[in-house]
PDB file of C-alpha atoms in Angstrom:
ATOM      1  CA  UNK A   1     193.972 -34.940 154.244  1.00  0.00           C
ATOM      2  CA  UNK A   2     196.695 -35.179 151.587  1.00  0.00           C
ATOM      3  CA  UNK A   3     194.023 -36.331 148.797  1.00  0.00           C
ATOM      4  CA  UNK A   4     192.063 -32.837 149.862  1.00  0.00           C
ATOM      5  CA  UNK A   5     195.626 -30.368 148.470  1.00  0.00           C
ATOM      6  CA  UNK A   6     196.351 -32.799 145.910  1.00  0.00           C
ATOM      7  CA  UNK A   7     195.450 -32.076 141.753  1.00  0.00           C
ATOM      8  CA  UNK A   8     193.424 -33.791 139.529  1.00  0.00           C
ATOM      9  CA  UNK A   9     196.779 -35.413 137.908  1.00  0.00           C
ATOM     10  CA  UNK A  10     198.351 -36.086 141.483  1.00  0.00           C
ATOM     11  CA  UNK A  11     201.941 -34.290 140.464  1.00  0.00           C
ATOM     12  CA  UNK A  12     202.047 -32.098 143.447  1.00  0.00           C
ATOM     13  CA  UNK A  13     201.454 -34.417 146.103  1.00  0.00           C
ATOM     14  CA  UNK A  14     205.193 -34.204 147.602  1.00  0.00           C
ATOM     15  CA  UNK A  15     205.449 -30.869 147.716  1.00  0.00           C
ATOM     16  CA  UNK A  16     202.535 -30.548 149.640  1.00  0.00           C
ATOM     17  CA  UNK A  17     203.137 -33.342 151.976  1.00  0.00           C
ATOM     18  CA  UNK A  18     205.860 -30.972 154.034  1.00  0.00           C
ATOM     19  CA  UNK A  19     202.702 -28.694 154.546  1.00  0.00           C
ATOM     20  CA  UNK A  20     199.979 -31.094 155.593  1.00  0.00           C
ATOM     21  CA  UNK A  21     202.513 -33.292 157.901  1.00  0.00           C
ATOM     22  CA  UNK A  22     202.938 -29.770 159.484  1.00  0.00           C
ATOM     23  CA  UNK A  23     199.104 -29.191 160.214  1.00  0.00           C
ATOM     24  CA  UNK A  24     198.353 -32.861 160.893  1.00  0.00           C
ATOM     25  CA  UNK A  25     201.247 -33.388 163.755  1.00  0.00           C
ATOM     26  CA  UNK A  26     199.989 -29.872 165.222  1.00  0.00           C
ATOM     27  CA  UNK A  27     196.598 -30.431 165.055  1.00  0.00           C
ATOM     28  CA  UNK A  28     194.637 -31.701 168.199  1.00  0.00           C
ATOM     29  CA  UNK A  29     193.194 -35.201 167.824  1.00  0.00           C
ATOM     30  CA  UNK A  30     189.830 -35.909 168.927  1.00  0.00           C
ATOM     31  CA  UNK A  31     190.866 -39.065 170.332  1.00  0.00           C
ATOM     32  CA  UNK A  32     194.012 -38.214 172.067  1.00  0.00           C
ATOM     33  CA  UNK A  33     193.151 -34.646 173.156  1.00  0.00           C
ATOM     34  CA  UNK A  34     196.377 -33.799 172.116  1.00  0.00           C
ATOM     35  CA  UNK A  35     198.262 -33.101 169.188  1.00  0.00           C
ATOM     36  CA  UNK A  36     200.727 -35.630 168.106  1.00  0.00           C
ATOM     37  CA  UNK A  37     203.981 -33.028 168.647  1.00  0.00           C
ATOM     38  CA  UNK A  38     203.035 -32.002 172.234  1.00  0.00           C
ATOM     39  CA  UNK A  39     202.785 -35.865 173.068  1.00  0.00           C
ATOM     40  CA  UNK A  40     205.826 -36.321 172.073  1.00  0.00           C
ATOM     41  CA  UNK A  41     208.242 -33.147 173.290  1.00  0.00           C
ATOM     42  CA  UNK A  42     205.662 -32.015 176.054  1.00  0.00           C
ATOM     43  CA  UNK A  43     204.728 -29.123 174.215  1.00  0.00           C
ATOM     44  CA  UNK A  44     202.862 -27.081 171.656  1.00  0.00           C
ATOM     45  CA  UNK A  45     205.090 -26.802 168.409  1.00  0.00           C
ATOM     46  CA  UNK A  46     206.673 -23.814 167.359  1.00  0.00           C
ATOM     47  CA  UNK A  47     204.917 -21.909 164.330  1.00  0.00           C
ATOM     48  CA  UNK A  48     206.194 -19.200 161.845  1.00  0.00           C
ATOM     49  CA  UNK A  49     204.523 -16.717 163.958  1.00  0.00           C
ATOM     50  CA  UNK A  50     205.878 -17.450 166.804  1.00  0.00           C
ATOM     51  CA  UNK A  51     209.241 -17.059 165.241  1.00  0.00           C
ATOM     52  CA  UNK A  52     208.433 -13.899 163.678  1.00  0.00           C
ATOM     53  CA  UNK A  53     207.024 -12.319 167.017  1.00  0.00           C
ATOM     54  CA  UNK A  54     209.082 -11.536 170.142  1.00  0.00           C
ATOM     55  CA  UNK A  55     209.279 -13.900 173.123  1.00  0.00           C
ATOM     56  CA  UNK A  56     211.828 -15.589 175.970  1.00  0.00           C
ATOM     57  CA  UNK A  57     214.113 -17.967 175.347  1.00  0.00           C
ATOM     58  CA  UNK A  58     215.330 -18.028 178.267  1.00  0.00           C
ATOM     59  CA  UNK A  59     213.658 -20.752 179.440  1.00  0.00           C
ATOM     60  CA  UNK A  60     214.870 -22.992 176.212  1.00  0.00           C
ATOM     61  CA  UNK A  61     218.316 -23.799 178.136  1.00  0.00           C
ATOM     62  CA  UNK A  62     216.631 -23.604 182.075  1.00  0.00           C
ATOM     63  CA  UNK A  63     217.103 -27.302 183.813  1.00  0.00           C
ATOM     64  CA  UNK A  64     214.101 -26.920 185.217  1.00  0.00           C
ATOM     65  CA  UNK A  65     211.872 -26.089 181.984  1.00  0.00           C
ATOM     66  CA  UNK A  66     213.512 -29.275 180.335  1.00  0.00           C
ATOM     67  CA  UNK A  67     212.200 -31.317 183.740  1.00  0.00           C
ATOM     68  CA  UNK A  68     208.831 -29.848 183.004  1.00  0.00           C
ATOM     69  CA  UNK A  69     208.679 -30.724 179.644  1.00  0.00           C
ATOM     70  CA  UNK A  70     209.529 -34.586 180.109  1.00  0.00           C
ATOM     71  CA  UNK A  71     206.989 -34.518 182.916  1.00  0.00           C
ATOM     72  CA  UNK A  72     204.331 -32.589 180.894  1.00  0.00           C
ATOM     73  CA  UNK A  73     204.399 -35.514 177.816  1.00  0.00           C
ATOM     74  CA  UNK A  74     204.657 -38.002 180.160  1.00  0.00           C
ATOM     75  CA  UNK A  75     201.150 -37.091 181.699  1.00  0.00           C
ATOM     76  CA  UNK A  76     199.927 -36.389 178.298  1.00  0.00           C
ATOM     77  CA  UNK A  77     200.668 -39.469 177.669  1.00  0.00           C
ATOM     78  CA  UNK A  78     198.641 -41.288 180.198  1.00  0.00           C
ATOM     79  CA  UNK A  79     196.161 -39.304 179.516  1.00  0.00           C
ATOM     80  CA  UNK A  80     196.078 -39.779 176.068  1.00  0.00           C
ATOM     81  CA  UNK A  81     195.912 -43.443 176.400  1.00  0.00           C
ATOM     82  CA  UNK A  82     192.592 -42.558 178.762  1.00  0.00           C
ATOM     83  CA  UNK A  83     190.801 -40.191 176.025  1.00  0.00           C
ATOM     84  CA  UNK A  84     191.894 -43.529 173.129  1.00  0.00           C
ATOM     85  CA  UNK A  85     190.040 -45.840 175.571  1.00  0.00           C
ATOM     86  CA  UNK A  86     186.999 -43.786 175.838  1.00  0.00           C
ATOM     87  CA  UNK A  87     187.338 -43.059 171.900  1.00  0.00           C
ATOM     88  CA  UNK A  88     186.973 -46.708 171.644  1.00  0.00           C
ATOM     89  CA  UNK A  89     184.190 -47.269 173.805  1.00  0.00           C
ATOM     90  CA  UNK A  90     181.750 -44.377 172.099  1.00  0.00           C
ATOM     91  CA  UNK A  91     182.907 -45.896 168.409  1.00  0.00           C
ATOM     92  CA  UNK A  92     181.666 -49.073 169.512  1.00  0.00           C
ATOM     93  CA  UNK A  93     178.737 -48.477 170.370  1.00  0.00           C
ATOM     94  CA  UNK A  94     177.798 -45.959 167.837  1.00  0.00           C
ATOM     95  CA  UNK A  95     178.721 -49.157 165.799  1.00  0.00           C
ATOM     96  CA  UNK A  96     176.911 -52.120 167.810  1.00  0.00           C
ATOM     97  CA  UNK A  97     173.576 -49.518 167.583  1.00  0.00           C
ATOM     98  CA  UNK A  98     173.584 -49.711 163.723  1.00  0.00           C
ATOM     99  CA  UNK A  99     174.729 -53.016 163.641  1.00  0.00           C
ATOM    100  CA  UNK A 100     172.401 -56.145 162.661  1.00  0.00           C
ATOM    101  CA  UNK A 101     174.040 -59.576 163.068  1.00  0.00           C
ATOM    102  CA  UNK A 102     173.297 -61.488 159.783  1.00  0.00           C
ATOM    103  CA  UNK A 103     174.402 -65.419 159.957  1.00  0.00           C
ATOM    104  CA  UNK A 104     174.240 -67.501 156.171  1.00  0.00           C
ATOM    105  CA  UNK A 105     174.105 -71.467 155.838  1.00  0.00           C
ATOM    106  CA  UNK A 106     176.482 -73.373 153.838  1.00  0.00           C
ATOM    107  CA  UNK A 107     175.626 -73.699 150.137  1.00  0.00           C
ATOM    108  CA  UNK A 108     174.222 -69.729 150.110  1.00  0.00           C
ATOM    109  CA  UNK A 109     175.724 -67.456 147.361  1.00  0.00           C
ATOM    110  CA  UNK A 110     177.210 -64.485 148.381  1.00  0.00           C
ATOM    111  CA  UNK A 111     179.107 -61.759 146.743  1.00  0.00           C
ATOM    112  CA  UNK A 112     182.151 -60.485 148.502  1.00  0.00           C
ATOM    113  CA  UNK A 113     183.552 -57.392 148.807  1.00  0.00           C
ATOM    114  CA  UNK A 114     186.854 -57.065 147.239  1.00  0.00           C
ATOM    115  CA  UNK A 115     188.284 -53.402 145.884  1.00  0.00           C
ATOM    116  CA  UNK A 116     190.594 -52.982 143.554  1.00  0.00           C
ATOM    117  CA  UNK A 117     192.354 -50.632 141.550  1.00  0.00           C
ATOM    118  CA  UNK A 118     193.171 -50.150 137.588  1.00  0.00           C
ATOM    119  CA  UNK A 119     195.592 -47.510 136.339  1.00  0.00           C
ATOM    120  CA  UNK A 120     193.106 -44.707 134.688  1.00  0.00           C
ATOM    121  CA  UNK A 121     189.878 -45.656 135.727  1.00  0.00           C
ATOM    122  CA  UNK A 122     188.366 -43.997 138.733  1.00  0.00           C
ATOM    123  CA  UNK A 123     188.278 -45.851 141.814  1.00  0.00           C
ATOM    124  CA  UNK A 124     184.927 -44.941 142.696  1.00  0.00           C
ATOM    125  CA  UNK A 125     183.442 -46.266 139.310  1.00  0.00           C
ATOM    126  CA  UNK A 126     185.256 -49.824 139.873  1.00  0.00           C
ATOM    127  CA  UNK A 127     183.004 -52.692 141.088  1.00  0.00           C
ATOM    128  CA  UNK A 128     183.454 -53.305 145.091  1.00  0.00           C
ATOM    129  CA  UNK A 129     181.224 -56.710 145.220  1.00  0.00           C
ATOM    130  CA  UNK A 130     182.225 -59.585 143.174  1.00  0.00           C
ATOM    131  CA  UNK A 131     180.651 -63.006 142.737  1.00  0.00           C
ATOM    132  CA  UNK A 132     178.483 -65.247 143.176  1.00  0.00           C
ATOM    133  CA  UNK A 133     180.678 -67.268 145.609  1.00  0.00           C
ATOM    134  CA  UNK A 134     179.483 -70.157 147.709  1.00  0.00           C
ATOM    135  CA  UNK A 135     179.878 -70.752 151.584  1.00  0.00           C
ATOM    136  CA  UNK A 136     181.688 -73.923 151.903  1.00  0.00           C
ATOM    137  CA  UNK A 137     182.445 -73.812 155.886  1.00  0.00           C
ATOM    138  CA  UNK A 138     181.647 -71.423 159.102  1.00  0.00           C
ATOM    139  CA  UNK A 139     184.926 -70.847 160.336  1.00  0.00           C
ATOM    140  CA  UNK A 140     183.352 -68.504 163.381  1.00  0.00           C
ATOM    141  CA  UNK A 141     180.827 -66.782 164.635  1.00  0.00           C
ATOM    142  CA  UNK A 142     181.620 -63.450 161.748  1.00  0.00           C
ATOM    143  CA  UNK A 143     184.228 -65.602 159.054  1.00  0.00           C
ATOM    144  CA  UNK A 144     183.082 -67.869 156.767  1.00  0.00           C
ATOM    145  CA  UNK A 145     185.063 -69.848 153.857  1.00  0.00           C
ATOM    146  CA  UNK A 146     183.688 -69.279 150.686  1.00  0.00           C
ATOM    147  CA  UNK A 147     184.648 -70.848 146.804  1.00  0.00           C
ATOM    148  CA  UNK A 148     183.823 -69.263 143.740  1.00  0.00           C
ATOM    149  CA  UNK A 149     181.549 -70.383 141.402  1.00  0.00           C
ATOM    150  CA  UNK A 150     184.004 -70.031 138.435  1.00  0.00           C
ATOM    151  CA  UNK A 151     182.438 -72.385 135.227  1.00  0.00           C
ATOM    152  CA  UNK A 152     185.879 -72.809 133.502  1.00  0.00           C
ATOM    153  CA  UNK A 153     187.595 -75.930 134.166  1.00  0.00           C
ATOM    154  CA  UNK A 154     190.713 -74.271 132.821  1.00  0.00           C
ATOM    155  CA  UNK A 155     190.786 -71.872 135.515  1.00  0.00           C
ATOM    156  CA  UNK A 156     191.058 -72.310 139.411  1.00  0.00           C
ATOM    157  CA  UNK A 157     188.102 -72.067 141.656  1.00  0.00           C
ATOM    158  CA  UNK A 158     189.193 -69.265 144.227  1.00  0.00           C
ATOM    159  CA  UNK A 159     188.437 -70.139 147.847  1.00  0.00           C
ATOM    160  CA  UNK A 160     189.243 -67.779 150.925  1.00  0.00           C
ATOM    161  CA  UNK A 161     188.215 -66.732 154.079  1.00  0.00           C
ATOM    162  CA  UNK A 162     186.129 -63.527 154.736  1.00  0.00           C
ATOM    163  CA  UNK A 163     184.746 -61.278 157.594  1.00  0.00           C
ATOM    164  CA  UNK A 164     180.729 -61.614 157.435  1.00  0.00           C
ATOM    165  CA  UNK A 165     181.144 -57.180 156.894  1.00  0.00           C
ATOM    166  CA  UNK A 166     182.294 -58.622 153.223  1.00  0.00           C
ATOM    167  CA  UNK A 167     179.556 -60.509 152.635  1.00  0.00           C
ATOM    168  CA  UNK A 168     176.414 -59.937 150.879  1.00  0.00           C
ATOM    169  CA  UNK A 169     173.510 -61.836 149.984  1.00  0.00           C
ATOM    170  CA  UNK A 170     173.764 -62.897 146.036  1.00  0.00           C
ATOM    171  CA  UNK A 171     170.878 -62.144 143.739  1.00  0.00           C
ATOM    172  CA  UNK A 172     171.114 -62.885 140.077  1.00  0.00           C
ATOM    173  CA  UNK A 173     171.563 -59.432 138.391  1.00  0.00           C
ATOM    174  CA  UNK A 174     169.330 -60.013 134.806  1.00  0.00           C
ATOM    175  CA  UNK A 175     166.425 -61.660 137.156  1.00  0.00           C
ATOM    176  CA  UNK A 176     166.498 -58.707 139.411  1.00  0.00           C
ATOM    177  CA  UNK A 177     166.250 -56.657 136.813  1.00  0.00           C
ATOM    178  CA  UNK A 178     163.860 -58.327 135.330  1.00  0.00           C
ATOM    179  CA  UNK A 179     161.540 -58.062 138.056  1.00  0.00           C
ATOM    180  CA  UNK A 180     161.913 -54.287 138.318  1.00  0.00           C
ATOM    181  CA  UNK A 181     161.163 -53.921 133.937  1.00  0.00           C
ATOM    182  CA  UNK A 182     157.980 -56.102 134.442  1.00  0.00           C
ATOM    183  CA  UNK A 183     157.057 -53.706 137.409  1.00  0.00           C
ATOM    184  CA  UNK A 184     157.720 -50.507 135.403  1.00  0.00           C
ATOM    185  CA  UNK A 185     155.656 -52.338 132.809  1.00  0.00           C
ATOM    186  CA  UNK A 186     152.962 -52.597 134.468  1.00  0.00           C
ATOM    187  CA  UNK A 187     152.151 -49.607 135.946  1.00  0.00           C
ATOM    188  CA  UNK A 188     149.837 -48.377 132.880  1.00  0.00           C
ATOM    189  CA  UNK A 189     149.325 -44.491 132.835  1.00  0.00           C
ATOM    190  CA  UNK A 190     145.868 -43.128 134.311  1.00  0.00           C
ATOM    191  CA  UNK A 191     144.085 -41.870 131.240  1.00  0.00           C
ATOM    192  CA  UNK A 192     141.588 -38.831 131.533  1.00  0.00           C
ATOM    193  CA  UNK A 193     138.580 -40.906 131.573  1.00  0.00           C
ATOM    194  CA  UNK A 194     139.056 -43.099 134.565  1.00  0.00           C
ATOM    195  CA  UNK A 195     140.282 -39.705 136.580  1.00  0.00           C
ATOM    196  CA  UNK A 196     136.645 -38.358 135.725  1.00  0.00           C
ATOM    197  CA  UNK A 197     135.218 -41.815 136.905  1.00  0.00           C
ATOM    198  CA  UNK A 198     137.159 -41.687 140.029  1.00  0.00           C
ATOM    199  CA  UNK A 199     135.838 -38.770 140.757  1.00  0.00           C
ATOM    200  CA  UNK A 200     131.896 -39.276 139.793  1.00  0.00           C
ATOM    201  CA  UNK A 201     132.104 -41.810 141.771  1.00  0.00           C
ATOM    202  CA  UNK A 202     133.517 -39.875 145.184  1.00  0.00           C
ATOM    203  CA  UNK A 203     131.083 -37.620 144.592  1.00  0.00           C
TER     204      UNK A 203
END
């Protein structure tokens, strides 16, 4: 939410942060069915209009509306952790109905998901996949232990142990390549002679 009020050179991000804290913690959450302010005072928070109109306060100081408040958030409370529970349960499956289980042996190369971040560049344009690496070991059923494939002597081999969701089957970039030039190559343009042809012969 913060990225969406923020400029291009990210110099204003704290002095909209007072703002967007405001709308987040009074915004209803899907998953909660509550905002995060009435969970925690039993109430809906107090906005500059409702300053700037008329109404009781009265009730502010009244034991009895301080009684209802504690018992209001502590209900919302139990129901919140209700609405987080059925959250849960939709996500996964929504996830676990897109999801296909992919298992590798050990000796496959893999790249492996690993984002970073440079100081100027874009973060989008940075590469996410890096590699190859090999799969030394099956940890479990979704980690594996993997060892790069790093040629200089003078350097360390990095090994570590990754989530199957960070792996990727390897494929040598200039042979893949490769493959799709010598199919671009070979699809020869249809000159006007063999369109005439094609059509003599239909007919």
């Amino acid at each position: 939410m913060l990225s969406m009020y923020t400029h291009v050179e990210q110099k204003n991000w704290d002095t909209v942060l007072p703002f967007v804290t405001f709308a987040y913690n009074s915004a209803k959450q899907n998953s909660t069915g509550f905002s995060p302010f009435f969970l925690i005072y039993g109430r809906n928070i107090t906005t500059p209009l409702d300053v700037i109109l008329p109404h009781n306060n009265d009730q502010d100081h009244d034991d009895s509306y301080v009684q209802q408040l504690i018992t209001r958030s502590e209900e919302s409370r139990q129901l919140a952790k209700i609405h987080i529970k059925d959250a849960q349960a939709l996500d996964k499956r929504r996830y676990d109905a897109r999801h296909r289980s992919v298992s590798y042996e050990i000796g496959d190369l893999v790249w492996v998901y690993t984002p970073i971040r440079k100081v100027g560049l874009s973060e989008k344009l940075l590469r996410r996949y890096f590699g190859p690496y090999r799969i030394t070991r099956q940890m479990s059923e979704e980690t594996y232990k993997v060892e790069s494939m790093e040629t200089d002597k003078k350097r360390r081999k990095l090994k570590d142990v990754v989530h199957a969701l960070r792996i990727k089957p390897y494929y040598e970039p200039k042979k893949q390549l490769g493959e799709e030039l010598r199919v671009v190559v070979s699809r020869r343009p249809v000159t006007r002679s063999q369109t005439r042809r094609q059509r003599d012969a239909v007919l």
